[in-house]
PDB file of C-alpha atoms and ligand atoms in Angstrom:
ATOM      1  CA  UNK S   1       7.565 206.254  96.319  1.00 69.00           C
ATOM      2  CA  UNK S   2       4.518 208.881  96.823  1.00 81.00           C
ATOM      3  CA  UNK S   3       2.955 207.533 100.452  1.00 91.00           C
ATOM      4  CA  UNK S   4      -0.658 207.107 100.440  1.00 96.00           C
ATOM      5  CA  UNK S   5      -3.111 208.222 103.220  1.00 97.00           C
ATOM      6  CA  UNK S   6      -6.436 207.197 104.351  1.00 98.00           C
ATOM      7  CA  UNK S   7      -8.575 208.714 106.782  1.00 98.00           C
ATOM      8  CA  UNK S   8     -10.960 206.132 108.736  1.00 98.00           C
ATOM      9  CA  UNK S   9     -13.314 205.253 111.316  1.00 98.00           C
ATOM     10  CA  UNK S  10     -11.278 204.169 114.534  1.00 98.00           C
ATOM     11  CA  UNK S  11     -11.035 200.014 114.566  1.00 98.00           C
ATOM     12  CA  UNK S  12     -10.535 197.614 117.147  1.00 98.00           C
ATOM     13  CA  UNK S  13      -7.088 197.051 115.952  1.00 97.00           C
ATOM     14  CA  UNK S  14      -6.196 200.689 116.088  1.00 98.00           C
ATOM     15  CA  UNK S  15      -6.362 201.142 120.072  1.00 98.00           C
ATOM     16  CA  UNK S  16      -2.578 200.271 121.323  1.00 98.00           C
ATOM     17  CA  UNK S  17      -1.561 202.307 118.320  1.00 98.00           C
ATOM     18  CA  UNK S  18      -3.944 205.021 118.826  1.00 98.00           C
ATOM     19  CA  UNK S  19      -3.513 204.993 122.963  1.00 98.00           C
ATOM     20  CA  UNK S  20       0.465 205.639 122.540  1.00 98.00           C
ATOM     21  CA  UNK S  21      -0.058 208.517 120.025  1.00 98.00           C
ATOM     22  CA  UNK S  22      -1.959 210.241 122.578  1.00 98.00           C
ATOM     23  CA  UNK S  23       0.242 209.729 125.427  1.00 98.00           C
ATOM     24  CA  UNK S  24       3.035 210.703 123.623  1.00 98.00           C
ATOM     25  CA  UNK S  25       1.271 214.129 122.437  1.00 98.00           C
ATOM     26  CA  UNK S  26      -0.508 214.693 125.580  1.00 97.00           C
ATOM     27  CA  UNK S  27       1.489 214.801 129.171  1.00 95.00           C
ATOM     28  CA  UNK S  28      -1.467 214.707 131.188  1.00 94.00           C
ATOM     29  CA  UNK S  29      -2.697 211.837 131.469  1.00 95.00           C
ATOM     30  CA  UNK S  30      -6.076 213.528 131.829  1.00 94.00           C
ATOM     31  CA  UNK S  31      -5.540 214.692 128.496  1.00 96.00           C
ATOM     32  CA  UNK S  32      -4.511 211.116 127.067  1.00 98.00           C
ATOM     33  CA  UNK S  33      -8.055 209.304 125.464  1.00 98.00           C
ATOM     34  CA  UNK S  34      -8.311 205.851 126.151  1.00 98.00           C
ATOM     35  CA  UNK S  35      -9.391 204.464 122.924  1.00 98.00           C
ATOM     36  CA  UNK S  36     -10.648 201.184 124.107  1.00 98.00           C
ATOM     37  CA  UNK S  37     -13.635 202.512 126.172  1.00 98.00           C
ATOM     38  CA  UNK S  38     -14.128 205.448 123.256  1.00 98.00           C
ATOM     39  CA  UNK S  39     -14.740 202.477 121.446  1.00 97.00           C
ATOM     40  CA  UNK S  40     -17.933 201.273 123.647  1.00 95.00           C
ATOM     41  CA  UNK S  41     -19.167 205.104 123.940  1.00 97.00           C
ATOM     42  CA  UNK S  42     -22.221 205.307 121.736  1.00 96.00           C
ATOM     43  CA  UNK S  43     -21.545 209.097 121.374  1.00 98.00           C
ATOM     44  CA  UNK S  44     -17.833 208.756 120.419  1.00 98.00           C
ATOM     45  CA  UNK S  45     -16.795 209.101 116.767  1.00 98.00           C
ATOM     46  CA  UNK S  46     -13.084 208.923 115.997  1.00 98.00           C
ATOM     47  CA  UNK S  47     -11.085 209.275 112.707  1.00 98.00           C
ATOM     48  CA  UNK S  48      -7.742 207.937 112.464  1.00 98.00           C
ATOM     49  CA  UNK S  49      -5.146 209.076 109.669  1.00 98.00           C
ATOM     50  CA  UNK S  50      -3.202 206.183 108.412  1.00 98.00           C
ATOM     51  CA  UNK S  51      -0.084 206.438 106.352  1.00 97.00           C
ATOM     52  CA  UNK S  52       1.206 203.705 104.776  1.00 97.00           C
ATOM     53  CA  UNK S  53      -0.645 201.339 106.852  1.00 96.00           C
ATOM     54  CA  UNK S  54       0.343 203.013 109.903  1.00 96.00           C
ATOM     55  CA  UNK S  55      -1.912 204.977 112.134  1.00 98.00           C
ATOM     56  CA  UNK S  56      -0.027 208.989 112.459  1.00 98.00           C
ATOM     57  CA  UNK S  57      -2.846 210.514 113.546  1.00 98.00           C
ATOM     58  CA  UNK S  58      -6.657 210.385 115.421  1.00 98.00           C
ATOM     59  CA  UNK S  59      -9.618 212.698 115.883  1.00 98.00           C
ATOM     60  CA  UNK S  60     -11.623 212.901 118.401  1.00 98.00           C
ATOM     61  CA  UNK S  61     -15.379 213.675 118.941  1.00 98.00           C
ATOM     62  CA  UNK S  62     -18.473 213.361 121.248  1.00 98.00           C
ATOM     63  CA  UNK S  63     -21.836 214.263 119.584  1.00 98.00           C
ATOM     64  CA  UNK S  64     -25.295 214.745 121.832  1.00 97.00           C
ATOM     65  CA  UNK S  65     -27.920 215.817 120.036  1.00 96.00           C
ATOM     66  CA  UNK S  66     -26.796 218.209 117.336  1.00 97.00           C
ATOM     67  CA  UNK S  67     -23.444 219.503 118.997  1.00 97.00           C
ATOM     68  CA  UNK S  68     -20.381 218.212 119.033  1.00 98.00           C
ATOM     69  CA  UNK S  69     -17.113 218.678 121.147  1.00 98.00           C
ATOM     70  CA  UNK S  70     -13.697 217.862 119.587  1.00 98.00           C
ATOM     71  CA  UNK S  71     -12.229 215.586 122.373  1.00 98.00           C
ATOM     72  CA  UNK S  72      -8.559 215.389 121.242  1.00 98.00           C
ATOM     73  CA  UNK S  73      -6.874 215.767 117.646  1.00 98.00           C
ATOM     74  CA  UNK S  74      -3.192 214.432 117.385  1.00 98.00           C
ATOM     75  CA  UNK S  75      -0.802 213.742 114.651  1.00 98.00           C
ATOM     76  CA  UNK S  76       2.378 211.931 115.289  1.00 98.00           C
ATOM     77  CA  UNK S  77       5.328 214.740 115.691  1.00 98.00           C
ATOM     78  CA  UNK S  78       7.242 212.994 113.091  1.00 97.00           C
ATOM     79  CA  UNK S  79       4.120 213.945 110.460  1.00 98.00           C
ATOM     80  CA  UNK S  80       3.193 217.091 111.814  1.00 98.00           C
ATOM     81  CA  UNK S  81       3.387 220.334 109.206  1.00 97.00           C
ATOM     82  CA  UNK S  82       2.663 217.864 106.570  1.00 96.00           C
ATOM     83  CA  UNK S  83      -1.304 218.873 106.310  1.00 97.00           C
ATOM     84  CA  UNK S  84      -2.222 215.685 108.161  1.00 98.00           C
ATOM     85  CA  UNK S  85      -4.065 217.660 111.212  1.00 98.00           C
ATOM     86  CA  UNK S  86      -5.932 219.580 108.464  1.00 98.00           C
ATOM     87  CA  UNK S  87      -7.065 216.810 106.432  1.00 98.00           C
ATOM     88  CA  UNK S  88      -8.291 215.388 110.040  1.00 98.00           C
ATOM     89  CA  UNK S  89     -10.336 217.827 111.175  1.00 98.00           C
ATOM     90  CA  UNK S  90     -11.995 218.636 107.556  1.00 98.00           C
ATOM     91  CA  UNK S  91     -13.015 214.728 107.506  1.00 98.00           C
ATOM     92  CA  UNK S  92     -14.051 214.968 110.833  1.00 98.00           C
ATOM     93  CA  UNK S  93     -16.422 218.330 110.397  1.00 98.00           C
ATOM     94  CA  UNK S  94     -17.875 216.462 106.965  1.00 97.00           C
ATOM     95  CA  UNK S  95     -18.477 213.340 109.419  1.00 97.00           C
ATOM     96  CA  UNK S  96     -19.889 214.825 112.017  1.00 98.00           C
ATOM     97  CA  UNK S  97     -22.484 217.008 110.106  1.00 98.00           C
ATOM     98  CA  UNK S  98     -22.863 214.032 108.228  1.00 97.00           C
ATOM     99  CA  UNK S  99     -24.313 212.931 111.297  1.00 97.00           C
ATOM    100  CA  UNK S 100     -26.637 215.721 112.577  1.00 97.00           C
ATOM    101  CA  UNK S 101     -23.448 218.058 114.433  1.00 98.00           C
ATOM    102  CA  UNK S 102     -24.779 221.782 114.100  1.00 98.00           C
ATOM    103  CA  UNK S 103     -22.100 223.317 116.173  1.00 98.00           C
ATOM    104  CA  UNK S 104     -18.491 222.018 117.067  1.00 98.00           C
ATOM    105  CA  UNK S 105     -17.164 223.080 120.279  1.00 98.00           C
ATOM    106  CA  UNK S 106     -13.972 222.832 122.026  1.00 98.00           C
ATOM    107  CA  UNK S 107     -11.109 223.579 124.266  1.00 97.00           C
ATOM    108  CA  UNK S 108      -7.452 224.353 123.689  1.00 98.00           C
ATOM    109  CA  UNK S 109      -4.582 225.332 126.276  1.00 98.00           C
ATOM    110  CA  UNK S 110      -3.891 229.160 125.016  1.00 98.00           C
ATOM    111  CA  UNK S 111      -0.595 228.274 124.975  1.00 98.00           C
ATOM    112  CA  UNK S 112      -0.889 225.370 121.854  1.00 98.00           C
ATOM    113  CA  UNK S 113      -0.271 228.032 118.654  1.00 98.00           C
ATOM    114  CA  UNK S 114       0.132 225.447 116.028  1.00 98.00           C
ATOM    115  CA  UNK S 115      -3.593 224.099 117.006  1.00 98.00           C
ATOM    116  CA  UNK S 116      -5.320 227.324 117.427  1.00 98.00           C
ATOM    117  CA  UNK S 117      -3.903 228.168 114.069  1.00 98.00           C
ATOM    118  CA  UNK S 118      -5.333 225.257 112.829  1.00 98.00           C
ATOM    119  CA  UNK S 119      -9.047 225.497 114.275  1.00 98.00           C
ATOM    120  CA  UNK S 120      -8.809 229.487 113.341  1.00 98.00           C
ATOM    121  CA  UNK S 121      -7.487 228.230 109.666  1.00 97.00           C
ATOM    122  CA  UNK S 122     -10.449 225.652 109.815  1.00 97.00           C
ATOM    123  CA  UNK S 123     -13.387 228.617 110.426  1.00 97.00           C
ATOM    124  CA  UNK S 124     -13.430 227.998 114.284  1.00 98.00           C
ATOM    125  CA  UNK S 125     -14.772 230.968 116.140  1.00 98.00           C
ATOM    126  CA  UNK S 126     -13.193 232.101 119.465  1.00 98.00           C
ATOM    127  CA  UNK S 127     -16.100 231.255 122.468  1.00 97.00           C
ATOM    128  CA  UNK S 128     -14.421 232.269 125.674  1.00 97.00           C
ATOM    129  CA  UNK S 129     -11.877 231.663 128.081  1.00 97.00           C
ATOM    130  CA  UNK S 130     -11.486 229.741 130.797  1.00 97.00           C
ATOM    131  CA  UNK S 131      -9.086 230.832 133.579  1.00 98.00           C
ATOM    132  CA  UNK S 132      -6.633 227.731 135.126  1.00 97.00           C
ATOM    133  CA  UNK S 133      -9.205 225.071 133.077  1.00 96.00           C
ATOM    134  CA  UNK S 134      -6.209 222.841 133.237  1.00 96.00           C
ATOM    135  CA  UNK S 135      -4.844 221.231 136.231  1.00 93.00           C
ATOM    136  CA  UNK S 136      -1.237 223.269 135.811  1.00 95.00           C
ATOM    137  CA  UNK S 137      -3.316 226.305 135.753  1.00 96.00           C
ATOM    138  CA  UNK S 138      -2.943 226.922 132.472  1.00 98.00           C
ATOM    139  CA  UNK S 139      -6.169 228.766 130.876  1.00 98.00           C
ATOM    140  CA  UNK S 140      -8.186 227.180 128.098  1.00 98.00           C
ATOM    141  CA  UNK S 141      -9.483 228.912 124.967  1.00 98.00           C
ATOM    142  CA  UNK S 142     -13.025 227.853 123.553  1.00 98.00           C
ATOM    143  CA  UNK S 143     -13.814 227.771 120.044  1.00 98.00           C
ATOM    144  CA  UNK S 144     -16.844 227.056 117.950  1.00 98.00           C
ATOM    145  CA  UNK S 145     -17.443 225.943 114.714  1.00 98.00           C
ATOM    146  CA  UNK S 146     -20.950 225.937 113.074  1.00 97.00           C
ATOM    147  CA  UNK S 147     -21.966 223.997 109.716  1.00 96.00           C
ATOM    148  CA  UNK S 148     -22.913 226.511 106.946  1.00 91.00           C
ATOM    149  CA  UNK S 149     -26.964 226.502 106.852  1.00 78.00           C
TER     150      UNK S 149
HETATM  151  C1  COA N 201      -2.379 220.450 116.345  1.00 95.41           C
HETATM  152  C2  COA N 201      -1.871 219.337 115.427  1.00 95.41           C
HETATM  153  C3  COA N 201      -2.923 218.214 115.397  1.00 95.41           C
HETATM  154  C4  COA N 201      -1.719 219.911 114.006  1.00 95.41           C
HETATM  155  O1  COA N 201      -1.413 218.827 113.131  1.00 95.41           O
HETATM  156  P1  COA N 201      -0.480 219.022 111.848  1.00 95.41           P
HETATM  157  O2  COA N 201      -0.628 217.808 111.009  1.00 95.41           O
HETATM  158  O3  COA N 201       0.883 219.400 112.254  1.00 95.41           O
HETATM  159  O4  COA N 201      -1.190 220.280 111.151  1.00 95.41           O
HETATM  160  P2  COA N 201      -1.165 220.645 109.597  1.00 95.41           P
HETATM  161  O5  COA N 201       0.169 220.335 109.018  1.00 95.41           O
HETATM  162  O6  COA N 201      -2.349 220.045 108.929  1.00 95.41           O
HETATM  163  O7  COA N 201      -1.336 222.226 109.648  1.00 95.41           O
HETATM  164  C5  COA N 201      -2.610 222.809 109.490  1.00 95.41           C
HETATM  165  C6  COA N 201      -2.583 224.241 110.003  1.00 95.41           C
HETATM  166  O8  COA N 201      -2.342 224.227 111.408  1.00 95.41           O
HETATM  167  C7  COA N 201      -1.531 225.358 111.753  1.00 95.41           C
HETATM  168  N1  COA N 201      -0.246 224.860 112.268  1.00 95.41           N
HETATM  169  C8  COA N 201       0.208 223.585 112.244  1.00 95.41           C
HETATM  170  N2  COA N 201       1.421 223.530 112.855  1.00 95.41           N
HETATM  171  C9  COA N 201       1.714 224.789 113.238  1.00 95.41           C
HETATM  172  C10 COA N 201       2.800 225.357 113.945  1.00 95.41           C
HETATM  173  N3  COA N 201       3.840 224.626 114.368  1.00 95.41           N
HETATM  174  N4  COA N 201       2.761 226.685 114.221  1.00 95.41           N
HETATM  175  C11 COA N 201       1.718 227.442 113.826  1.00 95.41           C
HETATM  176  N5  COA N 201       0.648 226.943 113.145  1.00 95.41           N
HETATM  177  C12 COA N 201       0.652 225.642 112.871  1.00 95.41           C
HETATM  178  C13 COA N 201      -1.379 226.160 110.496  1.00 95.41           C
HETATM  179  O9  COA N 201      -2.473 227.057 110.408  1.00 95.41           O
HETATM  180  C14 COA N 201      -1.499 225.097 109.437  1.00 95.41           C
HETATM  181  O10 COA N 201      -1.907 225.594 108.198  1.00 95.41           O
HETATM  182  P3  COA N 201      -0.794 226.001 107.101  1.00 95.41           P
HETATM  183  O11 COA N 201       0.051 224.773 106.898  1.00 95.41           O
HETATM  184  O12 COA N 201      -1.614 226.361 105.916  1.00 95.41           O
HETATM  185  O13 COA N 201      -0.029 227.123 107.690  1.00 95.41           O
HETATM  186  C15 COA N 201      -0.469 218.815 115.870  1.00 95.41           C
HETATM  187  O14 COA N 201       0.389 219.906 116.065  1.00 95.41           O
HETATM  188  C16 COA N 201      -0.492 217.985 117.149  1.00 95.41           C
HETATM  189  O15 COA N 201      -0.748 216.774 117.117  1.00 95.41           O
HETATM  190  N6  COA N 201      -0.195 218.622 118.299  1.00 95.41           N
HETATM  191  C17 COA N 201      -0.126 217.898 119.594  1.00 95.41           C
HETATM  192  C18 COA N 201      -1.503 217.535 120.087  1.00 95.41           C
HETATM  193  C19 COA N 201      -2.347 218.769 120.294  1.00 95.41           C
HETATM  194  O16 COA N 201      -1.891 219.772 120.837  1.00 95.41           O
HETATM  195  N7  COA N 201      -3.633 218.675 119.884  1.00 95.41           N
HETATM  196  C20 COA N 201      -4.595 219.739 120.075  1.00 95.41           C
HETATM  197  C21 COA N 201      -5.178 219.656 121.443  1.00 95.41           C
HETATM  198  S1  COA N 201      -6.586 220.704 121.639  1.00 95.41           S
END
């Protein structure tokens, strides 16, 4: 049976569900989003991927004024490669203009290919770096991404 996706605002309901998927793809907890208090952030806009009725994936976003930053994206390993981050992040771009974003910023650990390929794929334009951002010393890479004019 073909499975059927939908890609929606974060709900009340979707916080346990959402919590664990970013523990599980994140092993700092720094790095892990705790949905319940995005929730209450005026600023915070999330989009969740649901498969089937289940929640595989979330994006994440804080927009001030017109720029954004991409919190955290994650897709549940067992549904990654399958287009889901993709389909994410394009909702999330059309949401956030939707919503006065100009420019999408963020930060990536240089050493996380499959989502620099994805932001590259997705028109995001290399910013910077910045040297041990994370607390392991890795470096971070910055990206932007601007809405066409
Ligand atoms: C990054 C992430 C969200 C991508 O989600 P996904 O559903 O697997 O991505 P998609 O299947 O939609 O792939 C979209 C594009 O991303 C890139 N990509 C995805 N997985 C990749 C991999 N393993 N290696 C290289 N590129 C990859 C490709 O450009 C791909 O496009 P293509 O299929 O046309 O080649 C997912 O890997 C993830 O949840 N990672 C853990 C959390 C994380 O690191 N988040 C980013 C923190 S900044």
């Amino acid at each position: 049976m073909a499975s059927t996706l939908e890609i929606r605002p974060l709900a009340a309901d979707d916080v346990a569900l959402a919590n664990r998927l970013g523990r599980d793809a994140f092993a700092a907890p720094a790095e892990q989003p705790d949905f319940g208090d995005e929730l209450g952030r005026s600023i915070a806009h999330t989009w969740v991927a649901v498969v089937d009725g289940v929640l595989v994936g979330y994006a994440l976003g804080w927009l001030a004024a017109d720029e954004a930053q991409l919190m955290s994206i994650a897709v549940d390993a067992r549904f990654r490669g399958q287009g889901l981050g993709r389909a994410l992040l394009e909702r999330f771009l059309d949401e956030l203009v939707r919503v006065g974003a100009r420019t999408i910023v963020l930060e990536v650990r240089k050493g996380n290919a499959p989502a620099r390929a994805l932001y590259v794929a997705m028109g995001f334009e290399l910013l910077g770096e910045r040297r041990r951002y994370y607390a392991d010393g890795e470096d971070a890479i910055t990206y932007r991404w601007c809405a066409a004019t």
